């Protein structure tokens, strides 16, 4: 028998990467799960620490969530997945889009023709705005955004320099500032231009027809789920010697050999996670050039669809930069609006608490002649039915997604993801350099990049 086994040995290929150490991933969001999954596939020992009580991070779907946090969840009648964070995928040929295909998920496409744009408190389609000169100027500016590579201006300054009428500022905030996680006043246009130039996907906006986004992550990364230790916030990373020592919030320490940090940059910026030695100056300098915008998602159900059965997005209102008709193509009734407010306005709405819902309904009332308050569904106590997710107040997430400030460029994103001493590695949407930062695809792409860096470091020894 031993002789027979010995005969097999030369044919056993063993793991793809031979490594006796352990790689620890901090954060079980998209980037952390995918990085762990690829490393595991290569035969490398991995474990994952997650601060929160579930995996997914900023991919969070409204099912099986705690009633303490979402008391009105049972009142919602939606017959399609309601998303609290990421809700669409940019690019049917992107990494995320390919996951949909691998799992044969039916998806819905939201073509540009399904969008409405708001100017002078009126929402109309691109076709209906027709040759309105202010709309055309805004459309042209948006289309040519990529020509601003190297500019150190804010998006708003660039809009002003282009001489665009203020009447169209909302359209450009809905399609640029808010879409990229902030608002035009604070956002740098140079890095956005670089990102749009780098992007190579087909640009189709799709969403799964009936699968919650969080479930897609859970299925795709099921092989590493048992390696995730939930409710374990890491507060310090000491990589001054071997092994690296991680300390959790409850004081427990863990030894490991390499660490991949995937926490949002908001967490890195607040300093709740300390590094010893401190992070390199190039990285901390670049971190100051990006922000995690405040971010709010509000889901509202109405008794009827008064915004248009074929409308997907309503972009550019000053009160709400983005309404998404989340049931389009997915719901029998199509009466749900998913509101995303980012940046300064999200900070204002966050301060209002539940009053944010009234502010949103007031905005709808202006756009649709009082129909917001008229048709909002109410419970038996005549309270509005809604779900409010304030990402800024979520511990260990602290905001929406990263956006560049004026003067930032893609080299800064690269610096934020630079490995340190072949021991410390960084991934997560903010470190994406493929032009997809701020998205699930950016997080996935950063995971592919970081695994290559870890494997290169392992092979050096
Ligand atoms: C409202 C909203 C709408 C969005 N819409 C879209 C969209 O339509 N399409 C799209 O592609 N993207 C969208 N995004 C962005 C997308 O969700 C993110 O880019 C992506 O999920 C980020 O993944 P990540 O792995 O980089 O970070 P995260 O998902 O944030 O994962 C990081 C993980 O680290 C954990 N963590 C933090 N601190 C610690 C610690 N100290 N110790 C241990 N763990 C820690 C966190 O709990 C979290 O689970 C949206 C985001 C928001 C908030």
Coordinates of C-alpha atoms and ligand atoms in Angstrom, one line a residue:
X1 CA 0.0 0.0 0.0
X2 CA 2.7 2.6 0.9
X3 CA 4.5 1.7 -2.3
X4 CA 1.3 2.3 -4.2
X5 CA 0.8 5.7 -2.6
X6 CA 4.4 6.6 -3.3
X7 CA 3.7 5.8 -6.8
X8 CA 0.9 8.4 -6.9
X9 CA 2.9 11.2 -5.2
X10 CA 4.6 12.7 -8.3
X11 CA 1.2 13.1 -9.9
X12 CA -0.3 15.0 -6.9
X13 CA -0.1 18.6 -7.9
X14 CA -0.6 19.9 -4.3
X15 CA -1.9 23.4 -3.7
X16 CA -1.4 26.0 -6.3
X17 CA 0.6 28.1 -3.9
X18 CA 2.6 26.4 -1.2
X19 CA 2.6 28.4 2.0
X20 CA 2.6 27.2 5.6
X21 CA 1.4 30.6 7.0
X22 CA -2.0 32.1 7.4
X23 CA -3.5 35.1 5.7
X24 CA -6.1 37.0 7.8
X25 CA -8.7 39.1 6.1
X26 CA -10.2 42.0 8.1
X27 CA -13.8 42.6 6.9
X28 CA -16.3 40.2 5.3
X29 CA -17.7 42.6 2.7
X30 CA -17.5 41.9 -1.0
X31 CA -13.7 42.5 -1.2
X32 CA -12.8 40.5 1.9
X33 CA -15.0 37.5 0.9
X34 CA -13.7 37.4 -2.6
X35 CA -10.0 37.8 -1.6
X36 CA -10.5 35.0 0.9
X37 CA -12.2 32.8 -1.7
X38 CA -9.4 33.1 -4.2
X39 CA -6.7 32.5 -1.6
X40 CA -8.6 29.5 -0.3
X41 CA -8.9 28.1 -3.9
X42 CA -5.1 28.5 -4.2
X43 CA -4.6 26.3 -1.2
X44 CA -3.7 29.1 1.2
X45 CA -4.9 29.0 4.8
X46 CA -7.3 31.9 5.4
X47 CA -9.4 33.3 8.2
X48 CA -11.7 36.4 8.3
X49 CA -12.6 38.7 11.1
X50 CA -15.9 40.7 10.7
X51 CA -16.9 43.4 13.1
X52 CA -20.6 43.2 12.4
X53 CA -23.1 40.3 12.9
X54 CA -23.5 39.4 9.2
X55 CA -21.4 39.2 6.1
X56 CA -21.9 41.5 3.1
X57 CA -20.9 44.9 4.4
X58 CA -22.4 47.5 2.2
X59 CA -24.3 44.8 0.3
X60 CA -27.3 44.3 2.5
X61 CA -30.7 43.1 1.5
X62 CA -33.9 43.5 3.4
X63 CA -34.7 39.9 4.3
X64 CA -33.9 38.1 7.5
X65 CA -32.8 41.4 9.1
X66 CA -33.5 42.1 12.8
X67 CA -36.9 43.6 13.5
X68 CA -35.3 45.9 16.2
X69 CA -33.5 47.6 13.4
X70 CA -36.2 47.4 10.7
X71 CA -39.5 47.3 12.7
X72 CA -41.7 48.1 9.6
X73 CA -40.1 45.3 7.5
X74 CA -43.1 42.9 7.8
X75 CA -45.4 45.7 6.6
X76 CA -43.6 45.9 3.3
X77 CA -45.4 44.1 0.5
X78 CA -42.6 44.1 -2.1
X79 CA -42.5 41.0 -4.3
X80 CA -38.9 41.6 -5.3
X81 CA -35.6 42.0 -3.4
X82 CA -35.4 45.3 -1.6
X83 CA -31.8 46.5 -1.3
X84 CA -30.5 48.7 1.5
X85 CA -27.1 49.3 -0.1
X86 CA -25.8 48.3 -3.6
X87 CA -28.8 47.7 -5.8
X88 CA -27.5 47.7 -9.4
X89 CA -24.5 46.3 -11.2
X90 CA -22.7 48.4 -13.8
X91 CA -21.7 46.1 -16.7
X92 CA -23.2 42.8 -17.6
X93 CA -19.7 41.7 -18.6
X94 CA -18.2 43.0 -15.3
X95 CA -16.9 40.7 -12.5
X96 CA -20.2 41.0 -10.7
X97 CA -22.2 40.7 -13.9
X98 CA -20.4 37.4 -14.7
X99 CA -21.4 36.1 -11.3
X100 CA -25.0 36.6 -12.3
X101 CA -24.4 34.7 -15.4
X102 CA -22.5 31.8 -13.7
X103 CA -25.5 31.3 -11.4
X104 CA -28.0 31.7 -14.3
X105 CA -29.7 34.6 -12.5
X106 CA -32.4 36.4 -14.4
X107 CA -31.6 40.0 -14.4
X108 CA -33.4 43.2 -15.4
X109 CA -31.8 46.0 -17.4
X110 CA -32.4 49.6 -16.8
X111 CA -31.7 51.4 -20.1
X112 CA -30.9 55.1 -20.2
X113 CA -34.2 55.7 -21.9
X114 CA -36.0 54.7 -18.7
X115 CA -34.5 57.7 -16.8
X116 CA -36.3 60.9 -16.1
X117 CA -34.5 64.2 -15.3
X118 CA -35.6 67.0 -13.1
X119 CA -35.3 70.7 -14.1
X120 CA -37.4 73.5 -12.8
X121 CA -39.3 71.0 -10.6
X122 CA -40.5 69.0 -13.6
X123 CA -39.4 65.4 -14.2
X124 CA -39.2 64.3 -17.9
X125 CA -37.4 61.8 -20.1
X126 CA -34.4 62.8 -22.2
X127 CA -36.7 62.6 -25.3
X128 CA -39.2 64.9 -23.7
X129 CA -36.6 67.5 -22.7
X130 CA -35.8 67.3 -26.4
X131 CA -33.8 70.4 -27.5
X132 CA -34.0 72.3 -24.3
X133 CA -30.6 74.1 -24.4
X134 CA -29.9 73.8 -20.7
X135 CA -30.7 70.1 -20.7
X136 CA -28.5 69.6 -23.8
X137 CA -25.6 71.5 -22.2
X138 CA -25.9 69.3 -19.1
X139 CA -26.1 66.2 -21.2
X140 CA -23.0 67.2 -23.1
X141 CA -21.1 68.0 -20.0
X142 CA -21.9 64.6 -18.5
X143 CA -21.0 62.8 -21.7
X144 CA -17.6 64.6 -21.8
X145 CA -16.8 64.3 -18.2
X146 CA -13.9 62.0 -19.1
X147 CA -12.1 65.0 -20.8
X148 CA -11.4 66.4 -17.3
X149 CA -8.4 64.2 -16.6
X150 CA -5.8 66.2 -14.7
X151 CA -8.2 68.9 -13.5
X152 CA -7.9 69.9 -9.9
X153 CA -11.4 71.5 -9.9
X154 CA -14.5 70.4 -8.1
X155 CA -17.3 69.1 -10.3
X156 CA -19.3 72.2 -9.6
X157 CA -16.4 74.5 -10.5
X158 CA -16.1 72.7 -13.8
X159 CA -19.8 73.0 -14.4
X160 CA -19.6 76.7 -13.7
X161 CA -16.7 77.1 -16.0
X162 CA -18.6 75.4 -18.7
X163 CA -21.3 78.1 -18.3
X164 CA -24.1 75.7 -17.6
X165 CA -27.4 77.3 -16.5
X166 CA -28.1 76.7 -12.8
X167 CA -31.4 75.2 -13.8
X168 CA -29.6 72.1 -14.9
X169 CA -27.3 71.8 -11.8
X170 CA -29.6 69.2 -10.2
X171 CA -29.4 66.9 -13.2
X172 CA -25.6 67.0 -13.0
X173 CA -25.7 66.4 -9.3
X174 CA -28.0 63.4 -9.8
X175 CA -25.9 62.0 -12.6
X176 CA -22.4 62.8 -11.2
X177 CA -22.1 63.9 -7.5
X178 CA -24.8 61.8 -6.0
X179 CA -24.1 58.8 -8.3
X180 CA -20.4 58.9 -7.2
X181 CA -21.3 59.0 -3.5
X182 CA -21.2 62.7 -2.6
X183 CA -22.2 66.0 -4.2
X184 CA -20.7 68.2 -6.9
X185 CA -19.6 70.9 -4.6
X186 CA -17.0 68.7 -2.8
X187 CA -16.1 66.2 -5.4
X188 CA -13.0 66.4 -7.6
X189 CA -13.6 66.0 -11.3
X190 CA -10.1 64.9 -12.3
X191 CA -10.2 61.5 -10.7
X192 CA -13.8 60.8 -11.9
X193 CA -12.6 61.5 -15.4
X194 CA -9.7 59.1 -15.0
X195 CA -12.0 56.4 -13.6
X196 CA -14.5 56.8 -16.5
X197 CA -11.6 56.5 -19.0
X198 CA -10.3 53.3 -17.3
X199 CA -13.7 51.5 -17.3
X200 CA -14.0 48.8 -19.9
X201 CA -17.3 47.2 -19.2
X202 CA -20.3 47.4 -21.5
X203 CA -21.9 49.9 -19.1
X204 CA -25.3 48.2 -19.0
X205 CA -27.1 48.8 -15.7
X206 CA -28.6 45.5 -14.5
X207 CA -30.1 44.1 -11.3
X208 CA -31.0 40.5 -10.4
X209 CA -34.7 40.0 -11.0
X210 CA -35.5 38.0 -7.9
X211 CA -32.3 37.3 -5.9
X212 CA -31.2 39.6 -3.0
X213 CA -27.7 40.9 -3.6
X214 CA -26.6 39.7 -0.2
X215 CA -27.7 36.2 -1.0
X216 CA -25.7 36.3 -4.2
X217 CA -22.6 37.0 -2.1
X218 CA -23.5 34.3 0.4
X219 CA -23.9 31.7 -2.4
X220 CA -20.9 32.7 -4.4
X221 CA -18.6 32.8 -1.3
X222 CA -20.1 29.9 0.6
X223 CA -16.7 28.1 0.6
X224 CA -15.3 30.7 2.9
X225 CA -18.3 31.4 5.1
X226 CA -17.2 29.0 7.8
X227 CA -13.9 30.9 8.0
X228 CA -15.6 34.1 9.0
X229 CA -15.6 35.1 12.7
X230 CA -18.5 37.5 13.1
X231 CA -18.8 40.2 15.9
X232 CA -15.1 40.6 16.0
X233 CA -14.0 44.1 15.4
X234 CA -10.2 44.4 15.1
X235 CA -8.9 47.5 16.8
X236 CA -5.1 47.1 16.3
X237 CA -2.7 45.5 13.9
X238 CA 0.9 45.1 15.1
X239 CA 3.0 44.1 12.2
X240 CA 6.4 45.2 13.7
X241 CA 7.5 41.6 14.2
X242 CA 6.6 38.0 13.2
X243 CA 4.0 36.8 13.7
X244 CA 1.7 39.8 13.2
X245 CA -0.6 40.4 16.2
X246 CA -4.2 41.5 15.8
X247 CA -6.2 42.7 18.8
X248 CA -9.9 42.5 18.8
X249 CA -12.2 45.0 20.6
X250 CA -12.6 42.6 23.6
X251 CA -8.9 42.4 24.0
X252 CA -8.4 38.9 22.5
X253 CA -5.2 38.7 20.4
X254 CA -4.7 36.6 17.3
X255 CA -1.4 35.8 15.5
X256 CA -1.1 35.6 11.8
X257 CA 1.4 36.0 9.0
X258 CA -0.2 38.3 6.5
X259 CA -3.1 40.6 6.8
X260 CA -5.5 42.0 4.2
X261 CA -7.4 45.1 5.4
X262 CA -10.7 45.6 3.6
X263 CA -12.5 48.0 6.0
X264 CA -14.1 51.2 4.5
X265 CA -11.8 54.2 4.4
X266 CA -14.1 55.9 6.9
X267 CA -13.0 53.3 9.5
X268 CA -9.3 53.9 8.6
X269 CA -9.8 57.7 8.8
X270 CA -11.4 57.6 12.2
X271 CA -8.3 55.8 13.6
X272 CA -10.5 53.2 15.4
X273 CA -8.1 50.6 14.0
X274 CA -4.5 51.4 14.9
X275 CA -1.4 50.2 13.1
X276 CA 2.0 49.6 14.6
X277 CA 4.2 50.8 13.0
X278 CA 1.9 53.6 11.6
X279 CA 0.9 53.5 8.0
X280 CA 3.3 55.0 5.4
X281 CA 2.9 58.7 4.7
X282 CA 2.1 58.1 1.1
X283 CA -0.9 56.1 2.1
X284 CA -2.2 58.4 4.9
X285 CA -1.6 61.4 2.5
X286 CA -3.7 59.8 -0.1
X287 CA -6.4 58.9 2.4
X288 CA -6.9 62.6 3.1
X289 CA -7.9 63.1 -0.6
X290 CA -10.9 60.9 -0.4
X291 CA -14.1 61.0 1.5
X292 CA -16.8 58.5 2.4
X293 CA -19.9 60.4 1.7
X294 CA -22.8 60.4 4.2
X295 CA -25.4 58.1 2.7
X296 CA -29.1 57.4 3.2
X297 CA -31.4 54.8 1.6
X298 CA -35.1 55.2 2.1
X299 CA -37.5 52.7 0.6
X300 CA -41.1 53.9 0.2
X301 CA -44.2 51.9 -1.0
X302 CA -47.1 53.7 -2.6
X303 CA -50.7 52.7 -3.3
X304 CA -50.1 53.5 -7.0
X305 CA -47.3 54.3 -9.3
X306 CA -47.7 58.0 -10.1
X307 CA -44.2 58.6 -11.6
X308 CA -44.6 56.4 -14.6
X309 CA -44.8 52.6 -15.1
X310 CA -41.8 52.6 -17.4
X311 CA -39.6 55.0 -15.5
X312 CA -36.5 53.5 -13.9
X313 CA -34.6 56.5 -12.4
X314 CA -35.7 60.0 -11.6
X315 CA -32.5 62.1 -11.3
X316 CA -31.7 65.6 -10.3
X317 CA -34.4 66.9 -7.9
X318 CA -32.8 69.2 -5.3
X319 CA -34.7 67.4 -2.5
X320 CA -33.7 63.9 -3.7
X321 CA -31.0 63.4 -6.3
X322 CA -31.9 59.8 -7.1
X323 CA -35.2 58.0 -7.0
X324 CA -35.0 54.4 -8.3
X325 CA -38.2 52.7 -9.3
X326 CA -36.9 49.5 -7.8
X327 CA -39.8 47.3 -8.9
X328 CA -39.5 48.1 -12.6
X329 CA -39.4 44.8 -14.5
X330 CA -39.4 42.9 -11.2
X331 CA -42.7 43.6 -9.5
X332 CA -46.3 42.7 -10.3
X333 CA -47.3 46.1 -8.9
X334 CA -44.2 48.4 -9.4
X335 CA -45.2 50.8 -6.7
X336 CA -41.9 51.2 -4.8
X337 CA -39.4 54.0 -4.8
X338 CA -35.9 53.4 -3.5
X339 CA -34.3 56.8 -2.6
X340 CA -30.5 57.3 -2.4
X341 CA -29.2 60.5 -1.0
X342 CA -25.5 61.0 -0.7
X343 CA -23.1 63.7 0.5
X344 CA -24.1 66.9 2.3
X345 CA -27.8 66.4 1.8
X346 CA -27.5 63.0 3.3
X347 CA -25.9 64.6 6.4
X348 CA -28.8 67.0 6.6
X349 CA -31.4 64.2 6.3
X350 CA -29.5 62.0 8.7
X351 CA -29.9 64.8 11.3
X352 CA -33.6 64.8 10.7
X353 CA -33.9 61.1 11.6
X354 CA -37.4 59.9 10.6
X355 CA -38.2 63.4 9.5
X356 CA -36.2 62.6 6.3
X357 CA -39.2 60.6 5.1
X358 CA -41.4 63.8 5.3
X359 CA -38.7 65.8 3.5
X360 CA -38.7 63.1 0.7
X361 CA -42.5 63.1 0.4
X362 CA -42.5 66.9 0.3
X363 CA -40.1 66.7 -2.7
X364 CA -42.3 64.1 -4.4
X365 CA -45.3 66.4 -3.8
X366 CA -43.6 69.2 -5.6
X367 CA -42.7 67.0 -8.6
X368 CA -46.0 65.2 -8.8
X369 CA -48.7 67.6 -7.5
X370 CA -49.2 66.2 -4.0
X371 CA -49.3 62.6 -4.9
X372 CA -46.4 61.6 -2.6
X373 CA -48.3 62.2 0.6
X374 CA -51.6 61.2 -1.1
X375 CA -50.5 57.7 -2.1
X376 CA -47.8 56.6 0.5
X377 CA -48.9 53.3 2.0
X378 CA -49.8 53.6 5.7
X379 CA -50.1 51.0 8.5
X380 CA -53.2 50.6 10.7
X381 CA -52.1 53.5 12.9
X382 CA -51.9 55.6 9.8
X383 CA -48.1 55.8 10.0
X384 CA -46.2 55.9 6.7
X385 CA -44.6 52.6 5.7
X386 CA -41.0 53.0 4.9
X387 CA -37.5 51.5 5.5
X388 CA -34.8 54.0 6.4
X389 CA -31.2 52.9 6.3
X390 CA -28.7 55.5 7.5
X391 CA -25.3 54.2 6.4
X392 CA -23.5 57.0 8.1
X393 CA -24.7 55.8 11.5
X394 CA -23.8 52.1 10.9
X395 CA -20.8 51.2 13.1
X396 CA -17.8 49.9 11.1
X397 CA -19.2 51.2 7.8
X398 CA -19.8 54.9 8.6
X399 CA -21.0 56.2 5.2
X400 CA -21.8 55.3 1.6
X401 CA -18.8 54.9 -0.7
X402 CA -15.5 56.6 -1.4
X403 CA -15.3 59.7 -3.6
X404 CA -12.4 61.8 -4.6
X405 CA -11.9 65.4 -3.5
X406 CA -10.4 68.0 -5.8
X407 CA -6.8 67.3 -6.6
X408 CA -7.1 63.5 -6.1
X409 CA -6.1 61.1 -8.9
X410 CA -5.9 57.4 -9.5
X411 CA -2.3 57.2 -8.3
X412 CA -3.8 58.2 -4.9
X413 CA -6.2 55.2 -5.0
X414 CA -3.1 53.1 -5.9
X415 CA -1.2 54.5 -2.9
X416 CA -4.2 53.6 -0.6
X417 CA -3.8 50.0 -1.7
X418 CA 0.0 49.7 -1.6
X419 CA 1.3 46.7 0.3
X420 CA 3.5 47.4 3.4
X421 CA 6.5 45.3 4.2
X422 CA 5.0 42.3 2.3
X423 CA 2.9 41.8 5.4
X424 CA 0.0 44.3 5.3
X425 CA -2.2 44.4 2.2
X426 CA -5.2 46.6 1.4
X427 CA -8.4 46.0 -0.7
X428 CA -11.9 47.4 -0.8
X429 CA -13.7 49.6 -3.2
X430 CA -11.7 52.7 -2.4
X431 CA -8.4 51.0 -3.4
X432 CA -9.7 50.0 -6.8
X433 CA -7.6 51.3 -9.7
X434 CA -9.7 49.8 -12.6
X435 CA -12.1 52.7 -12.7
X436 CA -14.8 51.1 -10.7
X437 CA -14.2 52.5 -7.2
X438 CA -17.3 53.0 -5.1
X439 CA -19.0 49.9 -6.5
X440 CA -19.3 46.2 -5.9
X441 CA -17.2 45.6 -9.1
X442 CA -14.5 47.9 -7.6
X443 CA -14.5 45.8 -4.5
X444 CA -14.2 42.6 -6.5
X445 CA -11.5 44.0 -8.7
X446 CA -9.5 45.1 -5.7
X447 CA -9.7 41.6 -4.3
X448 CA -8.2 40.1 -7.5
X449 CA -5.4 42.7 -7.3
X450 CA -4.6 42.1 -3.6
X451 CA -4.5 38.3 -4.0
X452 CA -1.8 38.8 -6.7
X453 CA 0.1 41.0 -4.3
X454 CA -0.1 38.5 -1.5
X455 CA 0.9 35.6 -3.8
X456 CA 3.9 37.6 -5.1
X457 CA 5.0 38.3 -1.5
X458 CA 4.7 34.6 -0.6
X459 CA 6.7 33.5 -3.6
X460 CA 9.5 36.0 -2.7
X461 CA 10.5 33.9 0.3
Ligands
LIG1 C1 -26.6 53.4 -0.3 C2 -25.6 52.7 -1.1 C3 -25.9 52.4 -2.4 C4 -24.9 51.7 -3.2 N1 -25.3 51.4 -4.5 C5 -24.5 50.7 -5.3 C6 -24.9 50.1 -6.5 O1 -26.0 50.3 -6.9 N2 -24.0 49.4 -7.2 C7 -22.7 49.1 -6.8 O2 -22.0 48.4 -7.5 N3 -22.3 49.6 -5.6 C8 -23.1 50.3 -4.8 N4 -22.8 50.7 -3.6 C9 -21.4 50.5 -3.2 C10 -21.1 49.1 -2.8 O3 -22.0 48.7 -1.9 C11 -19.7 49.1 -2.1 O4 -18.7 49.7 -3.0 C12 -19.2 47.7 -1.8 O5 -20.2 46.9 -1.2 C13 -18.0 47.8 -0.9 O6 -17.4 46.5 -0.6 P1 -16.1 46.5 0.3 O7 -15.8 45.1 0.5 O8 -15.1 47.4 -0.3 O9 -16.5 47.2 1.7 P2 -17.6 46.8 2.7 O10 -18.8 46.1 2.1 O11 -17.9 48.0 3.5 O12 -16.9 45.7 3.6 C14 -16.0 46.0 4.7 C15 -16.3 45.2 5.9 O13 -15.4 45.5 6.9 C16 -16.0 45.4 8.2 N5 -15.3 46.1 9.2 C17 -15.1 47.4 9.3 N6 -14.3 47.7 10.4 C18 -13.9 46.5 10.8 C19 -13.0 46.1 11.9 N7 -12.5 47.0 12.7 N8 -12.8 44.8 12.1 C20 -13.4 43.9 11.4 N9 -14.3 44.2 10.3 C21 -14.5 45.5 10.1 C22 -17.4 46.0 7.9 O14 -18.4 45.6 8.8 C23 -17.7 45.4 6.5 O15 -18.4 44.2 6.6 C24 -23.7 51.4 -2.7 C25 -23.4 51.6 -1.4 C26 -24.3 52.3 -0.6 C27 -24.0 52.5 0.8

